[in-house]
Amino acid sequence: MRCIRCGACMNHCPIYHAVGGHAYGWVYPGPIGSVLTPAFIGIENAAPLPNASTFCGRCEAVCPMRIPLPKMLRHWREREFERHLTPRAARWGLGIWAYFARRPRLYHAVTALAGPALRALAGRRGRIRRLPLAGGWTDHRDFPAPEGRTFHQIWAQRETGRQTGRQP
Ligand code: SF4
């Protein structure tokens, strides 16, 4: 491993920024930790870690040693999948998401409703203390209510702005 422990990958990782170093539960946090820990203690003991990534690719882009971190994370995800280590709640959640994702109109309708519903649930605090299927998050910290528009709404507005020459 060519890692020089500079910390650039974690300092640019949006997941690391959101959850902090302790959430990784072992010596090395951040993207490099999510790659190394399964190698040290076995994927069966570190299964959630390779999923702590949006695959935005920033970690690889800033790594001075050009270590292909997203590719290595994907390798561990594949091992996790092959060994059926993904928790049942996560499999159900992905199944529900896949159902809607294959039906774009329904997906847009549901996501357009989900934001306001979560904001109503959060109340004035703007944070949710308990959320079904999100216990892994809400057991330790509040869930922030989504703000403003969905990604698709922002994208559609940006595209319209581009065609008309106006900024969204
Ligand atoms: S950016 Fe690259 S070299 Fe630096 S800690 Fe992360 S993996 Fe190691």
PDB file of C-alpha atoms and ligand atoms in Angstrom:
ATOM      1  CA  MET A   1       0.000   0.000   0.000  1.00  0.00           C
ATOM      2  CA  ARG A   2       1.440   3.346  -1.073  1.00  0.00           C
ATOM      3  CA  CYS A   3      -0.517   5.431   1.519  1.00  0.00           C
ATOM      4  CA  ILE A   4       1.624   8.105   3.196  1.00  0.00           C
ATOM      5  CA  ARG A   5      -1.131   8.902   5.775  1.00  0.00           C
ATOM      6  CA  CYS A   6      -1.436  12.514   4.700  1.00  0.00           C
ATOM      7  CA  GLY A   7      -5.164  12.552   5.518  1.00  0.00           C
ATOM      8  CA  ALA A   8      -6.173  14.365   2.312  1.00  0.00           C
ATOM      9  CA  CYS A   9      -8.804  11.740   1.401  1.00  0.00           C
ATOM     10  CA  MET A  10     -10.634  12.070   4.720  1.00  0.00           C
ATOM     11  CA  ASN A  11     -10.380  15.857   4.822  1.00  0.00           C
ATOM     12  CA  HIS A  12     -12.133  16.039   1.434  1.00  0.00           C
ATOM     13  CA  CYS A  13     -14.666  13.259   2.080  1.00  0.00           C
ATOM     14  CA  PRO A  14     -18.285  14.468   2.541  1.00  0.00           C
ATOM     15  CA  ILE A  15     -19.112  11.338   4.582  1.00  0.00           C
ATOM     16  CA  TYR A  16     -16.185  11.901   6.959  1.00  0.00           C
ATOM     17  CA  HIS A  17     -17.266  15.522   7.370  1.00  0.00           C
ATOM     18  CA  ALA A  18     -20.808  14.420   8.267  1.00  0.00           C
ATOM     19  CA  VAL A  19     -20.100  11.513  10.638  1.00  0.00           C
ATOM     20  CA  GLY A  20     -16.650  12.307  12.109  1.00  0.00           C
ATOM     21  CA  GLY A  21     -13.749   9.953  12.772  1.00  0.00           C
ATOM     22  CA  HIS A  22     -15.181   7.954  15.719  1.00  0.00           C
ATOM     23  CA  ALA A  23     -18.056   6.623  13.603  1.00  0.00           C
ATOM     24  CA  TYR A  24     -15.579   4.450  11.665  1.00  0.00           C
ATOM     25  CA  GLY A  25     -14.970   2.418  14.840  1.00  0.00           C
ATOM     26  CA  TRP A  26     -11.368   1.463  14.211  1.00  0.00           C
ATOM     27  CA  VAL A  27      -7.871   2.946  13.949  1.00  0.00           C
ATOM     28  CA  TYR A  28      -8.059   4.462  10.453  1.00  0.00           C
ATOM     29  CA  PRO A  29     -11.070   6.648   9.569  1.00  0.00           C
ATOM     30  CA  GLY A  30     -12.150   8.130   6.257  1.00  0.00           C
ATOM     31  CA  PRO A  31     -11.963   6.492   2.821  1.00  0.00           C
ATOM     32  CA  ILE A  32      -8.576   4.906   3.468  1.00  0.00           C
ATOM     33  CA  GLY A  33      -9.923   3.468   6.752  1.00  0.00           C
ATOM     34  CA  SER A  34     -12.921   2.002   4.932  1.00  0.00           C
ATOM     35  CA  VAL A  35     -10.504   0.221   2.606  1.00  0.00           C
ATOM     36  CA  LEU A  36      -7.936  -0.882   5.204  1.00  0.00           C
ATOM     37  CA  THR A  37     -10.206  -1.993   8.063  1.00  0.00           C
ATOM     38  CA  PRO A  38     -11.946  -4.840   6.158  1.00  0.00           C
ATOM     39  CA  ALA A  39      -8.470  -6.056   5.121  1.00  0.00           C
ATOM     40  CA  PHE A  40      -7.306  -6.102   8.769  1.00  0.00           C
ATOM     41  CA  ILE A  41     -10.348  -7.485  10.600  1.00  0.00           C
ATOM     42  CA  GLY A  42     -12.298  -9.143   7.770  1.00  0.00           C
ATOM     43  CA  ILE A  43     -15.236  -7.845   5.768  1.00  0.00           C
ATOM     44  CA  GLU A  44     -17.641  -9.762   8.056  1.00  0.00           C
ATOM     45  CA  ASN A  45     -16.535  -7.486  10.955  1.00  0.00           C
ATOM     46  CA  ALA A  46     -16.357  -4.274   8.948  1.00  0.00           C
ATOM     47  CA  ALA A  47     -19.206  -4.680   6.469  1.00  0.00           C
ATOM     48  CA  PRO A  48     -20.766  -1.196   6.817  1.00  0.00           C
ATOM     49  CA  LEU A  49     -17.505   0.658   6.151  1.00  0.00           C
ATOM     50  CA  PRO A  50     -17.216   0.250   2.343  1.00  0.00           C
ATOM     51  CA  ASN A  51     -20.726   1.720   2.161  1.00  0.00           C
ATOM     52  CA  ALA A  52     -19.571   4.928   3.846  1.00  0.00           C
ATOM     53  CA  SER A  53     -19.009   6.538   0.474  1.00  0.00           C
ATOM     54  CA  THR A  54     -21.028   8.474  -2.076  1.00  0.00           C
ATOM     55  CA  PHE A  55     -18.495   7.459  -4.756  1.00  0.00           C
ATOM     56  CA  CYS A  56     -18.062  11.130  -5.572  1.00  0.00           C
ATOM     57  CA  GLY A  57     -14.399  10.351  -6.303  1.00  0.00           C
ATOM     58  CA  ARG A  58     -12.927  13.287  -4.400  1.00  0.00           C
ATOM     59  CA  CYS A  59     -10.735  10.977  -2.289  1.00  0.00           C
ATOM     60  CA  GLU A  60      -8.943   9.613  -5.353  1.00  0.00           C
ATOM     61  CA  ALA A  61      -8.724  13.052  -6.960  1.00  0.00           C
ATOM     62  CA  VAL A  62      -6.891  14.560  -3.959  1.00  0.00           C
ATOM     63  CA  CYS A  63      -4.752  11.526  -3.048  1.00  0.00           C
ATOM     64  CA  PRO A  64      -1.087  12.420  -3.779  1.00  0.00           C
ATOM     65  CA  MET A  65      -0.351   8.715  -4.283  1.00  0.00           C
ATOM     66  CA  ARG A  66      -3.270   8.274  -6.709  1.00  0.00           C
ATOM     67  CA  ILE A  67      -4.634   5.313  -4.750  1.00  0.00           C
ATOM     68  CA  PRO A  68      -7.874   4.182  -6.483  1.00  0.00           C
ATOM     69  CA  LEU A  69     -10.005   4.376  -3.330  1.00  0.00           C
ATOM     70  CA  PRO A  70     -13.478   4.220  -5.003  1.00  0.00           C
ATOM     71  CA  LYS A  71     -12.424   1.116  -6.943  1.00  0.00           C
ATOM     72  CA  MET A  72     -11.149  -0.515  -3.741  1.00  0.00           C
ATOM     73  CA  LEU A  73     -14.354   0.383  -1.880  1.00  0.00           C
ATOM     74  CA  ARG A  74     -16.354  -1.176  -4.698  1.00  0.00           C
ATOM     75  CA  HIS A  75     -14.246  -4.345  -4.357  1.00  0.00           C
ATOM     76  CA  TRP A  76     -15.237  -4.615  -0.668  1.00  0.00           C
ATOM     77  CA  ARG A  77     -18.893  -3.916  -1.454  1.00  0.00           C
ATOM     78  CA  GLU A  78     -18.845  -6.801  -3.908  1.00  0.00           C
ATOM     79  CA  ARG A  79     -17.339  -9.132  -1.274  1.00  0.00           C
ATOM     80  CA  GLU A  80     -20.024  -7.979   1.177  1.00  0.00           C
ATOM     81  CA  PHE A  81     -22.765  -8.674  -1.362  1.00  0.00           C
ATOM     82  CA  GLU A  82     -21.364 -12.094  -2.299  1.00  0.00           C
ATOM     83  CA  ARG A  83     -21.321 -13.154   1.338  1.00  0.00           C
ATOM     84  CA  HIS A  84     -24.858 -11.870   2.059  1.00  0.00           C
ATOM     85  CA  LEU A  85     -23.590  -9.545   4.793  1.00  0.00           C
ATOM     86  CA  THR A  86     -25.889  -6.639   3.916  1.00  0.00           C
ATOM     87  CA  PRO A  87     -28.438  -6.174   6.754  1.00  0.00           C
ATOM     88  CA  ARG A  88     -32.037  -7.123   5.948  1.00  0.00           C
ATOM     89  CA  ALA A  89     -33.318  -3.578   6.591  1.00  0.00           C
ATOM     90  CA  ALA A  90     -30.807  -2.209   4.064  1.00  0.00           C
ATOM     91  CA  ARG A  91     -31.845  -4.838   1.469  1.00  0.00           C
ATOM     92  CA  TRP A  92     -35.508  -3.959   1.963  1.00  0.00           C
ATOM     93  CA  GLY A  93     -34.733  -0.252   1.779  1.00  0.00           C
ATOM     94  CA  LEU A  94     -32.824  -0.723  -1.476  1.00  0.00           C
ATOM     95  CA  GLY A  95     -35.628  -2.900  -2.870  1.00  0.00           C
ATOM     96  CA  ILE A  96     -38.189  -0.166  -2.119  1.00  0.00           C
ATOM     97  CA  TRP A  97     -35.914   2.479  -3.632  1.00  0.00           C
ATOM     98  CA  ALA A  98     -35.376   0.321  -6.767  1.00  0.00           C
ATOM     99  CA  TYR A  99     -39.157  -0.103  -7.172  1.00  0.00           C
ATOM    100  CA  PHE A 100     -39.635   3.665  -7.285  1.00  0.00           C
ATOM    101  CA  ALA A 101     -36.464   4.364  -9.278  1.00  0.00           C
ATOM    102  CA  ARG A 102     -37.789   2.176 -12.112  1.00  0.00           C
ATOM    103  CA  ARG A 103     -40.950   4.320 -12.211  1.00  0.00           C
ATOM    104  CA  PRO A 104     -39.648   7.889 -12.643  1.00  0.00           C
ATOM    105  CA  ARG A 105     -43.034   9.656 -12.430  1.00  0.00           C
ATOM    106  CA  LEU A 106     -43.911   7.896  -9.208  1.00  0.00           C
ATOM    107  CA  TYR A 107     -40.373   8.517  -7.929  1.00  0.00           C
ATOM    108  CA  HIS A 108     -40.652  12.282  -8.568  1.00  0.00           C
ATOM    109  CA  ALA A 109     -44.096  12.423  -6.951  1.00  0.00           C
ATOM    110  CA  VAL A 110     -42.974  10.562  -3.828  1.00  0.00           C
ATOM    111  CA  THR A 111     -39.708  12.504  -3.408  1.00  0.00           C
ATOM    112  CA  ALA A 112     -41.590  15.787  -3.897  1.00  0.00           C
ATOM    113  CA  LEU A 113     -43.870  14.751  -0.998  1.00  0.00           C
ATOM    114  CA  ALA A 114     -41.127  13.261   1.192  1.00  0.00           C
ATOM    115  CA  GLY A 115     -39.303  16.580   1.726  1.00  0.00           C
ATOM    116  CA  PRO A 116     -42.288  18.512   3.102  1.00  0.00           C
ATOM    117  CA  ALA A 117     -43.379  15.454   5.161  1.00  0.00           C
ATOM    118  CA  LEU A 118     -39.944  15.203   6.794  1.00  0.00           C
ATOM    119  CA  ARG A 119     -39.889  18.962   7.397  1.00  0.00           C
ATOM    120  CA  ALA A 120     -43.309  18.724   9.094  1.00  0.00           C
ATOM    121  CA  LEU A 121     -42.047  15.812  11.221  1.00  0.00           C
ATOM    122  CA  ALA A 122     -38.975  17.801  12.230  1.00  0.00           C
ATOM    123  CA  GLY A 123     -40.980  20.808  13.392  1.00  0.00           C
ATOM    124  CA  ARG A 124     -39.298  24.054  14.294  1.00  0.00           C
ATOM    125  CA  ARG A 125     -36.089  22.363  15.405  1.00  0.00           C
ATOM    126  CA  GLY A 126     -35.466  21.193  11.853  1.00  0.00           C
ATOM    127  CA  ARG A 127     -34.194  17.853  13.179  1.00  0.00           C
ATOM    128  CA  ILE A 128     -35.805  14.433  13.642  1.00  0.00           C
ATOM    129  CA  ARG A 129     -35.050  12.381  16.767  1.00  0.00           C
ATOM    130  CA  ARG A 130     -36.395   8.999  15.563  1.00  0.00           C
ATOM    131  CA  LEU A 131     -37.012   7.723  12.035  1.00  0.00           C
ATOM    132  CA  PRO A 132     -38.073   4.182  10.998  1.00  0.00           C
ATOM    133  CA  LEU A 133     -35.262   2.241   9.255  1.00  0.00           C
ATOM    134  CA  ALA A 134     -32.784   4.967  10.226  1.00  0.00           C
ATOM    135  CA  GLY A 135     -32.080   3.790  13.783  1.00  0.00           C
ATOM    136  CA  GLY A 136     -28.376   3.386  13.007  1.00  0.00           C
ATOM    137  CA  TRP A 137     -28.295   7.150  12.520  1.00  0.00           C
ATOM    138  CA  THR A 138     -30.922   8.422  14.990  1.00  0.00           C
ATOM    139  CA  ASP A 139     -29.678   6.280  17.904  1.00  0.00           C
ATOM    140  CA  HIS A 140     -26.637   8.540  18.057  1.00  0.00           C
ATOM    141  CA  ARG A 141     -27.594  11.820  16.392  1.00  0.00           C
ATOM    142  CA  ASP A 142     -30.575  13.735  15.070  1.00  0.00           C
ATOM    143  CA  PHE A 143     -31.580  13.419  11.429  1.00  0.00           C
ATOM    144  CA  PRO A 144     -31.588  16.846   9.738  1.00  0.00           C
ATOM    145  CA  ALA A 145     -34.778  17.643   7.815  1.00  0.00           C
ATOM    146  CA  PRO A 146     -34.212  18.228   4.089  1.00  0.00           C
ATOM    147  CA  GLU A 147     -34.049  21.883   3.120  1.00  0.00           C
ATOM    148  CA  GLY A 148     -35.533  23.402  -0.008  1.00  0.00           C
ATOM    149  CA  ARG A 149     -35.979  21.565  -3.287  1.00  0.00           C
ATOM    150  CA  THR A 150     -35.044  18.038  -4.324  1.00  0.00           C
ATOM    151  CA  PHE A 151     -32.027  17.379  -6.531  1.00  0.00           C
ATOM    152  CA  HIS A 152     -34.318  16.679  -9.507  1.00  0.00           C
ATOM    153  CA  GLN A 153     -36.198  19.949  -9.007  1.00  0.00           C
ATOM    154  CA  ILE A 154     -32.938  21.925  -8.869  1.00  0.00           C
ATOM    155  CA  TRP A 155     -31.622  20.088 -11.943  1.00  0.00           C
ATOM    156  CA  ALA A 156     -34.810  20.700 -13.944  1.00  0.00           C
ATOM    157  CA  GLN A 157     -34.709  24.391 -13.024  1.00  0.00           C
ATOM    158  CA  ARG A 158     -31.039  24.630 -13.976  1.00  0.00           C
ATOM    159  CA  GLU A 159     -31.716  23.007 -17.357  1.00  0.00           C
ATOM    160  CA  THR A 160     -34.607  25.395 -17.989  1.00  0.00           C
ATOM    161  CA  GLY A 161     -32.347  28.310 -16.996  1.00  0.00           C
ATOM    162  CA  ARG A 162     -29.625  27.088 -19.355  1.00  0.00           C
ATOM    163  CA  GLN A 163     -32.050  26.897 -22.260  1.00  0.00           C
ATOM    164  CA  THR A 164     -33.520  30.327 -21.582  1.00  0.00           C
ATOM    165  CA  GLY A 165     -30.142  31.863 -20.629  1.00  0.00           C
ATOM    166  CA  ARG A 166     -31.303  32.630 -17.075  1.00  0.00           C
ATOM    167  CA  GLN A 167     -29.681  31.528 -13.810  1.00  0.00           C
ATOM    168  CA  PRO A 168     -31.905  29.354 -11.508  1.00  0.00           C
TER     169      PRO A 168
HETATM  170  S1  SF4 B   1      -5.064  10.797   0.453  1.00  0.00           S
HETATM  171 FE1  SF4 B   1      -4.017   8.914  -0.265  1.00  0.00          FE
HETATM  172  S2  SF4 B   1      -2.010   8.980   0.717  1.00  0.00           S
HETATM  173 FE2  SF4 B   1      -3.312  10.453   1.829  1.00  0.00          FE
HETATM  174  S3  SF4 B   1      -4.191   9.270   3.562  1.00  0.00           S
HETATM  175 FE3  SF4 B   1      -5.665   9.117   1.869  1.00  0.00          FE
HETATM  176  S4  SF4 B   1      -5.090   7.216   0.752  1.00  0.00           S
HETATM  177 FE4  SF4 B   1      -3.339   7.780   2.068  1.00  0.00          FE
END
